[in-house]
PDB file of C-alpha atoms and ligand atoms in Angstrom:
ATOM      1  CA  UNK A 292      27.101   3.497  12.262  1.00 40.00           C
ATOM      2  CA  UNK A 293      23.119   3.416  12.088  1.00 43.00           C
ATOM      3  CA  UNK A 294      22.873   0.242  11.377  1.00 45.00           C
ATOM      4  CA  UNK A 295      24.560  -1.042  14.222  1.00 47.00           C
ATOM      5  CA  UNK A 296      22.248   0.241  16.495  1.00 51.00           C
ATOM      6  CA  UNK A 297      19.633  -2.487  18.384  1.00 59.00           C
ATOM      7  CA  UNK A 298      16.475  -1.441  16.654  1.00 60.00           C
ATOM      8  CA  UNK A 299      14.274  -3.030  19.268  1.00 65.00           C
ATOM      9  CA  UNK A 300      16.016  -0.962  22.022  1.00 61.00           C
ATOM     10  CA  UNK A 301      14.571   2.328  20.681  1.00 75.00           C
ATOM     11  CA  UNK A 302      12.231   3.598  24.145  1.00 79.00           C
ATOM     12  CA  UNK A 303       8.267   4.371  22.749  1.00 88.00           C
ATOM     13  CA  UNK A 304       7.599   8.031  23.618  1.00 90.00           C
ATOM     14  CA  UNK A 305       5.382   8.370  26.275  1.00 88.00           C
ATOM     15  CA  UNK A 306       2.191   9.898  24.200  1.00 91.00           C
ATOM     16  CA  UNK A 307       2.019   7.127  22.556  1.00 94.00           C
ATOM     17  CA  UNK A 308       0.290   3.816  23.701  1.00 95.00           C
ATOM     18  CA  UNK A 309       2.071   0.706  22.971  1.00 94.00           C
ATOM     19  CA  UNK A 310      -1.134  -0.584  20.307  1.00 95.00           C
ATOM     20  CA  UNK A 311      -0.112   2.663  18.483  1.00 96.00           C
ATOM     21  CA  UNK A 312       3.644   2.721  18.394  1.00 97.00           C
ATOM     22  CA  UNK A 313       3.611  -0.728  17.309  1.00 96.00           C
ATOM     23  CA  UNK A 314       0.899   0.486  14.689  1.00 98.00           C
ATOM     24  CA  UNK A 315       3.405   3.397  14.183  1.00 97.00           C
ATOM     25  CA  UNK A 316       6.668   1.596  13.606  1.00 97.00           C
ATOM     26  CA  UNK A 317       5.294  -1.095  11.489  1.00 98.00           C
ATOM     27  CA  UNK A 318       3.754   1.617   9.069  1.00 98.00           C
ATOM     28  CA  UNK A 319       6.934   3.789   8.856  1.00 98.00           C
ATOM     29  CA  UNK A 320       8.899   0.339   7.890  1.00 98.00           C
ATOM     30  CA  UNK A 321       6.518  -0.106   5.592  1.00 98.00           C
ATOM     31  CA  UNK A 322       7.664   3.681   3.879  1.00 98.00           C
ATOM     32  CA  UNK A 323      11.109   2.766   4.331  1.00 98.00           C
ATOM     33  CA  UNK A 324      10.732  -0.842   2.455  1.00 98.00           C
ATOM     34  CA  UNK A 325       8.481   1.319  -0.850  1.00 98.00           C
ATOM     35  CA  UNK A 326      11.488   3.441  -0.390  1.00 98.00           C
ATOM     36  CA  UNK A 327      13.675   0.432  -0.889  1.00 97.00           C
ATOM     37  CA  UNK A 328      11.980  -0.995  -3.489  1.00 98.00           C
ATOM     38  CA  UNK A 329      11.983   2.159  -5.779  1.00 98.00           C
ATOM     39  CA  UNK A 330       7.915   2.413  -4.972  1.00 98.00           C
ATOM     40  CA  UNK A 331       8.244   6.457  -4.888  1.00 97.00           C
ATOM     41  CA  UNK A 332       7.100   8.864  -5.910  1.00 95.00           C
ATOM     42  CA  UNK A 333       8.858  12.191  -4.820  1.00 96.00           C
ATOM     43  CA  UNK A 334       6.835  13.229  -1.804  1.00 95.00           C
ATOM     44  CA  UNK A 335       3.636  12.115  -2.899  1.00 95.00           C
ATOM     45  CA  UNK A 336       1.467   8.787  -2.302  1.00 95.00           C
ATOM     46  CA  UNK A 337       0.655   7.655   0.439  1.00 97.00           C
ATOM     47  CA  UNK A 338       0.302   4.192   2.488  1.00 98.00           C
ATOM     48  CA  UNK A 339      -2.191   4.601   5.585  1.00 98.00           C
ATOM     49  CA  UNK A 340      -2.949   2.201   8.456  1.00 98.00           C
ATOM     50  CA  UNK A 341      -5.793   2.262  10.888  1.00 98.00           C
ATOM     51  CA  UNK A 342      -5.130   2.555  14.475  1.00 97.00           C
ATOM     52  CA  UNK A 343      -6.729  -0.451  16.666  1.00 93.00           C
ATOM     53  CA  UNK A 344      -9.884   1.312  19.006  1.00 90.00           C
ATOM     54  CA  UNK A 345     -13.278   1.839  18.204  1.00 90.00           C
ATOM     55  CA  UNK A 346     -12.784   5.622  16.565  1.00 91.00           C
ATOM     56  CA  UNK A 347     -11.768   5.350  13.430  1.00 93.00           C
ATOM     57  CA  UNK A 348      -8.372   7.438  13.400  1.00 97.00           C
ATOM     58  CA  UNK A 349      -5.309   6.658  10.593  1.00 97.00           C
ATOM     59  CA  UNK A 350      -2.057   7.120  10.385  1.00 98.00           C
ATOM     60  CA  UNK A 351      -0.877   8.593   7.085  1.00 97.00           C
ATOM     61  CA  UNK A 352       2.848  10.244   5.863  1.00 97.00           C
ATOM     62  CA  UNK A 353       3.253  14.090   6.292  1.00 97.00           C
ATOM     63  CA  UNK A 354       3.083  15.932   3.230  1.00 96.00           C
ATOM     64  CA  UNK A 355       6.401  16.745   2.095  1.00 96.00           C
ATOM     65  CA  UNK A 356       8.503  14.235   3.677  1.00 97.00           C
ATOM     66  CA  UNK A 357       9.898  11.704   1.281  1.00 98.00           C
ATOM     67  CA  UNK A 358       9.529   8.242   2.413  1.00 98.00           C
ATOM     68  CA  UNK A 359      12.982   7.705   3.360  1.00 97.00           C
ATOM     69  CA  UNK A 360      12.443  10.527   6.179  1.00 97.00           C
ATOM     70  CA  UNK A 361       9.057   9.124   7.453  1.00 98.00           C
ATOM     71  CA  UNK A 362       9.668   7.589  10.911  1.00 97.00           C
ATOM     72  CA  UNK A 363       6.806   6.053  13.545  1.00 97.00           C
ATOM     73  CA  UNK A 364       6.903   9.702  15.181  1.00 95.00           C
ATOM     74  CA  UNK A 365       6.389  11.505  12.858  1.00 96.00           C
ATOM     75  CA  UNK A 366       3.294  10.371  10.786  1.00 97.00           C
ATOM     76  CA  UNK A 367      -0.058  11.875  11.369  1.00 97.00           C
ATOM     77  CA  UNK A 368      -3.074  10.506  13.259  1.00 97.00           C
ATOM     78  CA  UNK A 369      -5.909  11.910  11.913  1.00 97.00           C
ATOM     79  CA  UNK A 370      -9.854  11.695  12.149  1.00 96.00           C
ATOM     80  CA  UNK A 371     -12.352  10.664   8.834  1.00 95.00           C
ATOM     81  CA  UNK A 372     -13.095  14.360   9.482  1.00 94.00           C
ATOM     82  CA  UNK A 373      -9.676  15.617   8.305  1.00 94.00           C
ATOM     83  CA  UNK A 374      -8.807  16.631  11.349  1.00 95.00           C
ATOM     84  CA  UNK A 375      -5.086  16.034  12.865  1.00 96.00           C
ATOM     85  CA  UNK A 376      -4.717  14.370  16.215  1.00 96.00           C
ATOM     86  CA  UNK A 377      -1.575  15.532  18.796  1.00 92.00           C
ATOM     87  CA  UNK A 378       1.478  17.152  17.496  1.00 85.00           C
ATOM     88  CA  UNK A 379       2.063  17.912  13.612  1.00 89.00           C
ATOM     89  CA  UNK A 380       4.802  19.668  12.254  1.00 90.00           C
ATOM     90  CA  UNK A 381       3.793  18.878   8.175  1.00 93.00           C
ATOM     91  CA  UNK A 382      -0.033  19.010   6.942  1.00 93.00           C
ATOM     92  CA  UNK A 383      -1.124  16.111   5.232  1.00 91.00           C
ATOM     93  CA  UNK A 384      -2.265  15.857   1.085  1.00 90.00           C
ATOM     94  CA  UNK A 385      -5.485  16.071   0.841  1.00 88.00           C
ATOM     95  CA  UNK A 386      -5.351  13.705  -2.693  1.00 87.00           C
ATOM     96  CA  UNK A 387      -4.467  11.012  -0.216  1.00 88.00           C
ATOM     97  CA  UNK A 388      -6.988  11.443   2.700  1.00 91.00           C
ATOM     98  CA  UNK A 389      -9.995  11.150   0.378  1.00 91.00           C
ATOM     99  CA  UNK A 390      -9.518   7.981  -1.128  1.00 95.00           C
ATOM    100  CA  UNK A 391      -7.701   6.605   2.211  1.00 96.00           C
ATOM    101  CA  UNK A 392     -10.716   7.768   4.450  1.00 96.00           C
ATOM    102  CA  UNK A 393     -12.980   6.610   1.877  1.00 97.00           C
ATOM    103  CA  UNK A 394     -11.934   3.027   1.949  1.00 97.00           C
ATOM    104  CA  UNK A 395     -11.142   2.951   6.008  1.00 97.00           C
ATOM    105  CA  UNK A 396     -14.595   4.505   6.675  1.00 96.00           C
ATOM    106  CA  UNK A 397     -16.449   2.095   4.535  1.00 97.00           C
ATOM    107  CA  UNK A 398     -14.472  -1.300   3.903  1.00 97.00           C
ATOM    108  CA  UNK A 399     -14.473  -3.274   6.957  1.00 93.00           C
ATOM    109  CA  UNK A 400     -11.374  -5.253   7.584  1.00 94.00           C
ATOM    110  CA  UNK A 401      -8.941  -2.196   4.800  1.00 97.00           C
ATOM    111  CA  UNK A 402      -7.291  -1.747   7.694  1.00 97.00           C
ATOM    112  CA  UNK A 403      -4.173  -0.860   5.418  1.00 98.00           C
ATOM    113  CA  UNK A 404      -4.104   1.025   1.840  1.00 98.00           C
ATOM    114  CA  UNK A 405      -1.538   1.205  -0.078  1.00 98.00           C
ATOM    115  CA  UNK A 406      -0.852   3.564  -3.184  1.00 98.00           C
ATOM    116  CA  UNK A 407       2.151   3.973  -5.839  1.00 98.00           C
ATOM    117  CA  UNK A 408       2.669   5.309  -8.938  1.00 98.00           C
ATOM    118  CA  UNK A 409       5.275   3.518 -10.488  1.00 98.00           C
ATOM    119  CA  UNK A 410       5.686   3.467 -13.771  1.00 98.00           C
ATOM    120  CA  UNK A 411       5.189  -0.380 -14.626  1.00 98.00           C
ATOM    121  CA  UNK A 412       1.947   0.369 -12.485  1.00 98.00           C
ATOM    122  CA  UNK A 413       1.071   3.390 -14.315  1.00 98.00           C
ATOM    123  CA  UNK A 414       1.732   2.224 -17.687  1.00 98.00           C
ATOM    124  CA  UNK A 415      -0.884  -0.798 -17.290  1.00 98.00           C
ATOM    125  CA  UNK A 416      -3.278   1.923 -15.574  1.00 98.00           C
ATOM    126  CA  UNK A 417      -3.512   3.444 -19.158  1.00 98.00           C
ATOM    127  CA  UNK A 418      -3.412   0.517 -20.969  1.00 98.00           C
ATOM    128  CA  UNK A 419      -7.308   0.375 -22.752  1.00 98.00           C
ATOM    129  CA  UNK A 420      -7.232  -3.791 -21.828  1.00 97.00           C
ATOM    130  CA  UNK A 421      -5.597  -3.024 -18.076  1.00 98.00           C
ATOM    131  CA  UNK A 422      -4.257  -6.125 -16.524  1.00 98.00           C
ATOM    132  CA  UNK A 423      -2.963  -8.888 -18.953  1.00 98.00           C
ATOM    133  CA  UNK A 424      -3.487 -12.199 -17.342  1.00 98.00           C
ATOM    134  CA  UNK A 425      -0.601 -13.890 -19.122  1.00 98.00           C
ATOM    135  CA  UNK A 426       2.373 -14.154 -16.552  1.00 98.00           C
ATOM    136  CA  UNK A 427       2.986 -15.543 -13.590  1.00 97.00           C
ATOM    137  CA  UNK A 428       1.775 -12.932 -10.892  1.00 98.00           C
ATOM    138  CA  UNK A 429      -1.306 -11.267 -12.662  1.00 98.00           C
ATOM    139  CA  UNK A 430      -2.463 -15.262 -12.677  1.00 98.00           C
ATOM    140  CA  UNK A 431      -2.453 -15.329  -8.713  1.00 97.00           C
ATOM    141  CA  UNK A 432      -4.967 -12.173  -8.971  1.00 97.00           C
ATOM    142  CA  UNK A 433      -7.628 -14.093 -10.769  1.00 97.00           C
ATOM    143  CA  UNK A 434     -10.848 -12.369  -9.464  1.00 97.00           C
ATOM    144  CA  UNK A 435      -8.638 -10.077  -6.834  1.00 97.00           C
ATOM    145  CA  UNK A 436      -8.417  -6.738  -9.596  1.00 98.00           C
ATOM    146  CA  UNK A 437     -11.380  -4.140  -9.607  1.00 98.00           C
ATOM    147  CA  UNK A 438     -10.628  -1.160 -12.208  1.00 98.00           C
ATOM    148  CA  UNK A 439     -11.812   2.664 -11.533  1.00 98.00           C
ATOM    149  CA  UNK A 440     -11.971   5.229 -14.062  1.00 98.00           C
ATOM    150  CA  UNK A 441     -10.165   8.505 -13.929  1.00 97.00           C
ATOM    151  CA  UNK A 442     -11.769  11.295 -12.735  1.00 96.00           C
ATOM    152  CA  UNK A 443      -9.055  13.844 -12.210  1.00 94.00           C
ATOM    153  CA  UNK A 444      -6.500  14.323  -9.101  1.00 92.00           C
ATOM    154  CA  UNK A 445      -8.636  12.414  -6.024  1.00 90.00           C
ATOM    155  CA  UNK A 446      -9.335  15.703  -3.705  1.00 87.00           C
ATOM    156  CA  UNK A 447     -13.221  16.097  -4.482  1.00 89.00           C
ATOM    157  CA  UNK A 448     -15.151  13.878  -1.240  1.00 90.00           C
ATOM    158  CA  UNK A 449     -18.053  13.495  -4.476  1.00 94.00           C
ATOM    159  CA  UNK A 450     -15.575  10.839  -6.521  1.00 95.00           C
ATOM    160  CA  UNK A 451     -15.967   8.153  -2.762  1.00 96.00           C
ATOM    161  CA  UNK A 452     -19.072   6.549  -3.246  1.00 97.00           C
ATOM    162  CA  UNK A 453     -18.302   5.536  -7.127  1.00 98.00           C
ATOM    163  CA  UNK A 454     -14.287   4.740  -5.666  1.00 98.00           C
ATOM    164  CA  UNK A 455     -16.729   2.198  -3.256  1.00 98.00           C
ATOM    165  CA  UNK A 456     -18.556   0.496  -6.353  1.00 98.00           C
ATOM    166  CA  UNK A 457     -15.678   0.090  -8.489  1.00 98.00           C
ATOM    167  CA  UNK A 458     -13.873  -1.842  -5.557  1.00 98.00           C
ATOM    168  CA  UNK A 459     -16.281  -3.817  -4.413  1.00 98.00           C
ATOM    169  CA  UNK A 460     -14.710  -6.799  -2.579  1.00 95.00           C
ATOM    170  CA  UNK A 461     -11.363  -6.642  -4.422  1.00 97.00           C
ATOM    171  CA  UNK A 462      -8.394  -6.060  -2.633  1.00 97.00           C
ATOM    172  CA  UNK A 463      -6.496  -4.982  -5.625  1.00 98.00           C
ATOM    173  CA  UNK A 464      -7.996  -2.074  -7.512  1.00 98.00           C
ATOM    174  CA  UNK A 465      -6.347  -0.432 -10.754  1.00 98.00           C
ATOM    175  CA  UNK A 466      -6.920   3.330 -10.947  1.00 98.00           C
ATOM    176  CA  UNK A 467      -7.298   4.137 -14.451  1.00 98.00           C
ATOM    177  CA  UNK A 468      -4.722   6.051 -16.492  1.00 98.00           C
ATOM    178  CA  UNK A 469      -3.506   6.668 -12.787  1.00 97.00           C
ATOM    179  CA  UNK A 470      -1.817   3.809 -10.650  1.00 98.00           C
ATOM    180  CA  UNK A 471      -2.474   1.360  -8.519  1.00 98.00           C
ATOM    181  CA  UNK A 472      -4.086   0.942  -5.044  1.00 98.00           C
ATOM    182  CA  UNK A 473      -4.104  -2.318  -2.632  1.00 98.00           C
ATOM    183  CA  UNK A 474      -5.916  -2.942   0.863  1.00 98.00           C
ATOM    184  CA  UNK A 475      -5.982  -5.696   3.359  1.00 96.00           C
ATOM    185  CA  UNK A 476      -6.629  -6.256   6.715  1.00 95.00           C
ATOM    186  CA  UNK A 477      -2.933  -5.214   8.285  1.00 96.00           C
ATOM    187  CA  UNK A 478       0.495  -3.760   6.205  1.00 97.00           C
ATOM    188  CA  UNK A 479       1.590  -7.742   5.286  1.00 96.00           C
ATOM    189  CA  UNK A 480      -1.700  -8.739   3.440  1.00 95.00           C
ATOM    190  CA  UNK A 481      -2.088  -5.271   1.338  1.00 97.00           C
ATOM    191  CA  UNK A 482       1.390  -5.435   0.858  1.00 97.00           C
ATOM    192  CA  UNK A 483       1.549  -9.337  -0.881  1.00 96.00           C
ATOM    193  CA  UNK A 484      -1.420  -8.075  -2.666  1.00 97.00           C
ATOM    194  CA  UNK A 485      -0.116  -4.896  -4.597  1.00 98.00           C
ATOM    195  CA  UNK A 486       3.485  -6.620  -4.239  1.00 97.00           C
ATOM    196  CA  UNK A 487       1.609  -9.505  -6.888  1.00 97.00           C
ATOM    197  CA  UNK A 488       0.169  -6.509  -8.434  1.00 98.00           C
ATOM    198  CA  UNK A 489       3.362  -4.627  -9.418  1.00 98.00           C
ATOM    199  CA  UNK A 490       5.384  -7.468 -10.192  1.00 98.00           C
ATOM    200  CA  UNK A 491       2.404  -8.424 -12.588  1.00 98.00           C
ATOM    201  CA  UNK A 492       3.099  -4.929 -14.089  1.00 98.00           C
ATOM    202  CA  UNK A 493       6.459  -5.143 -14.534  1.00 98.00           C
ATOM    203  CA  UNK A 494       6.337  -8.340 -16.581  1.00 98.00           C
ATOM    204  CA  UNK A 495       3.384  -7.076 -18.681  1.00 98.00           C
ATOM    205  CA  UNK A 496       5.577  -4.132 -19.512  1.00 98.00           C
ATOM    206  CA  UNK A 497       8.594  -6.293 -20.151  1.00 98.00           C
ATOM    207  CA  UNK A 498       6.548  -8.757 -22.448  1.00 98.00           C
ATOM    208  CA  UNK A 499       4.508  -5.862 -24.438  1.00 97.00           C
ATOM    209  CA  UNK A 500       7.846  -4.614 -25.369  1.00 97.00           C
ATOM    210  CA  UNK A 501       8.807  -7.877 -27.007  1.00 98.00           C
ATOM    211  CA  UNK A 502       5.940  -8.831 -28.655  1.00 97.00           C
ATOM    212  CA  UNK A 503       2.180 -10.516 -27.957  1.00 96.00           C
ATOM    213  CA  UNK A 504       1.688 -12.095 -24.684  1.00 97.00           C
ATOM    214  CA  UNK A 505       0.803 -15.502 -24.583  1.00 98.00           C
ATOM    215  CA  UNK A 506      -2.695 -15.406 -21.902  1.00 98.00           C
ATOM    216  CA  UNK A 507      -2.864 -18.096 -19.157  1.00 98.00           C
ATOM    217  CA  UNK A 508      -5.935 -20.153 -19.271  1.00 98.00           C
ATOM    218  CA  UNK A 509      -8.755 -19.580 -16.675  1.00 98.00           C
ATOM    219  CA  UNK A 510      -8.882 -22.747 -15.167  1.00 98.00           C
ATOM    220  CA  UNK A 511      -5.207 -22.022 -14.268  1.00 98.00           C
ATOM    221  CA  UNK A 512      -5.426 -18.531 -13.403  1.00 98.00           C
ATOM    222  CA  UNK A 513      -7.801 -19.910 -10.821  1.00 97.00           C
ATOM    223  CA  UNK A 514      -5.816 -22.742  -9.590  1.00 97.00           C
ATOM    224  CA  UNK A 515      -2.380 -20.330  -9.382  1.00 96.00           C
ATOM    225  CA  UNK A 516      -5.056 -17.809  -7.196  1.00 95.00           C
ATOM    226  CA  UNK A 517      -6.246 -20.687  -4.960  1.00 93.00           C
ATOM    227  CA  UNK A 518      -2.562 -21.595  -4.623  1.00 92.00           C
ATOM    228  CA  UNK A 519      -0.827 -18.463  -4.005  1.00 89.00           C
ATOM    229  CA  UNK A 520       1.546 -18.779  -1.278  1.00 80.00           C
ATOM    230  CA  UNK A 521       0.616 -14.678  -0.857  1.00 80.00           C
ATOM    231  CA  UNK A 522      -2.932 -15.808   0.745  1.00 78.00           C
ATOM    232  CA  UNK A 523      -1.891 -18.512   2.184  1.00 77.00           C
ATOM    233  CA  UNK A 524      -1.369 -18.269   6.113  1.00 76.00           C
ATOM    234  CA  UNK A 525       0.440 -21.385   5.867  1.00 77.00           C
ATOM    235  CA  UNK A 526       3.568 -20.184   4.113  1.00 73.00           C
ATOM    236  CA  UNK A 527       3.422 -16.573   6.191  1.00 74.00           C
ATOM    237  CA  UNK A 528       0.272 -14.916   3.962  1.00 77.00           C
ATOM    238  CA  UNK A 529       2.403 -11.680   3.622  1.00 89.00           C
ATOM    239  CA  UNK A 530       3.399 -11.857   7.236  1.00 92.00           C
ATOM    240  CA  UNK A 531       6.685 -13.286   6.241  1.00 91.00           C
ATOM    241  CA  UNK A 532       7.932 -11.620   3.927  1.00 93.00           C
ATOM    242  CA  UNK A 533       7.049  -8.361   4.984  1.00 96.00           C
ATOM    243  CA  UNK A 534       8.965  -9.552   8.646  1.00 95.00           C
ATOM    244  CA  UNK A 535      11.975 -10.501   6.006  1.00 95.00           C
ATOM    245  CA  UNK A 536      11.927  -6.936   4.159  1.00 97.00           C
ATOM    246  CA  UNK A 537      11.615  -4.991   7.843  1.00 97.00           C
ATOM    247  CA  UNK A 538      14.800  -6.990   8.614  1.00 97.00           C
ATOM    248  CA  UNK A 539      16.379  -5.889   5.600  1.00 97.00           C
ATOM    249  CA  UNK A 540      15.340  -2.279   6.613  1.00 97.00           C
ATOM    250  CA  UNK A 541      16.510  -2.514   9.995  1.00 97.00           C
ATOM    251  CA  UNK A 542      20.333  -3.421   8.799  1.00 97.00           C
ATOM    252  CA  UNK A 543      19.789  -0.694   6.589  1.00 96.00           C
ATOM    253  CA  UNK A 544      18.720   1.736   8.842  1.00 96.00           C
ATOM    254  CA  UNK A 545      16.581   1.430  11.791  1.00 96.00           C
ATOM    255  CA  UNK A 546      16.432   5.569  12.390  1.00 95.00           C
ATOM    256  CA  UNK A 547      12.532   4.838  10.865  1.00 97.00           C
ATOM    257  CA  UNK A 548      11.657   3.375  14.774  1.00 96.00           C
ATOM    258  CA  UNK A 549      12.524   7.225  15.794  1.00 95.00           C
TER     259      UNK A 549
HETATM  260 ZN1   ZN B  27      -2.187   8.876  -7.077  1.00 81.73          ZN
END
């Protein structure tokens, strides 16, 4: 039985350091717990993480792999250039190394971006008003959401610079008629932010289908923002719960540490 096995124990193949095997298995649980979570989208999206080092290098999922088959050995390392560092047995899509590189080449501290598709994200994407701020979750983003108009399937290096002045300083950024798309600093913080994000989207969904929403007051919105246990470092920032879901993961299946 998989899950019986002592995750920990699995050995780090010797061509990779210890920085990027850690870098490596944190970003393949990360896969697994989208996976989990019903954050796919057949083979595509992606979720990239930059490698610790003065080069900027990333490590993104191999094109045609769903997320349940992504482990830490077999994402790619690749280059802002494109190009594919050590051993690759898939390419990678080039819709997700623009925007990816894009926002690791120019955002200091996006260490991690996240991207999904789902359709509670999508639907708001296309939405003319975008984000409602009338629930719970959207009212921890006061401030956090940047928006980004569609300009077809992100392979053209051309769309970067205007991808750069829609986000701004926002860690949250809603791709219009599109999806969604989070950063932060390391897998937890992007995660609590597009986690916020998502569930925000879900419940503007669920509410649109009843009826009018009832908005949340600014005042509030900024209090629930300043409050949010999701950016605080006090209650985990992220860090937590992203350490709960790899737990989850690990009884699931820990073949991902491969
Ligand atoms: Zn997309």
């Amino acid at each position: 039985m998989t899950a019986s096995i002592d995750a920990h124990a699995l050995p780090r193949p010797e061509q990779f350091s210890a920085e990027e095997w850690s870098a490596r298995v944190q970003l393949a649980a990360a896969y697994r717990v989208f996976h989990h979570l019903g954050w796919t989208e057949l083979i595509y999206n992606h979720i990239s993480l930059r490698l610790p080092g003065p080069q900027t290098f990333f490590l993104i999922n191999p094109f045609g792999l769903h997320y349940s088959e992504v482990t830490a050995s077999n994402l790619l390392k690749i280059d802002l250039d494109g190009n594919i560092i050590g051993r690759a047995d898939y390419p990678f899509n080039p819709a997700g190394f623009t925007p990816h590189a894009t926002i690791h080449a120019n955002i200091p501290g996006a260490h991690c971006v996240m991207h999904t598709h789902t359709t509670a994200g999508m639907a708001v994407a296309c939405l003319e008003d975008g984000l409602s701020m009338s629930n719970f979750y959207s009212a921890q983003l006061y401030g956090k959401v940047a928006y980004h108009d569609f300009e077809g399937i992100t392979v053209y290096p051309d769309e970067g610079p205007r991808l750069l002045r829609s986000i701004g300083d926002k860690p949250a950024v809603i791709l219009r008629n599109h999806g969604l798309l989070a950063w932060g600093d390391g897998v937890p913080r992007a995660f609590a932010v597009l986690w916020l994000l998502q569930r925000a989207c879900e419940i503007q969904l669920a509410t649109l289908s009843m009826g009018k929403p009832r908005m949340v007051r600014e005042p509030i919105q900024r209090q629930c923002t300043a409050d949010s246990l999701q950016f605080n470092p006090k209650f985990g920032a992220g860090q937590d719960v992203f350490d709960a879901l790899t737990r989850q993961i690990d009884r699931i299946d820990p073949g991902y540490r491969r």
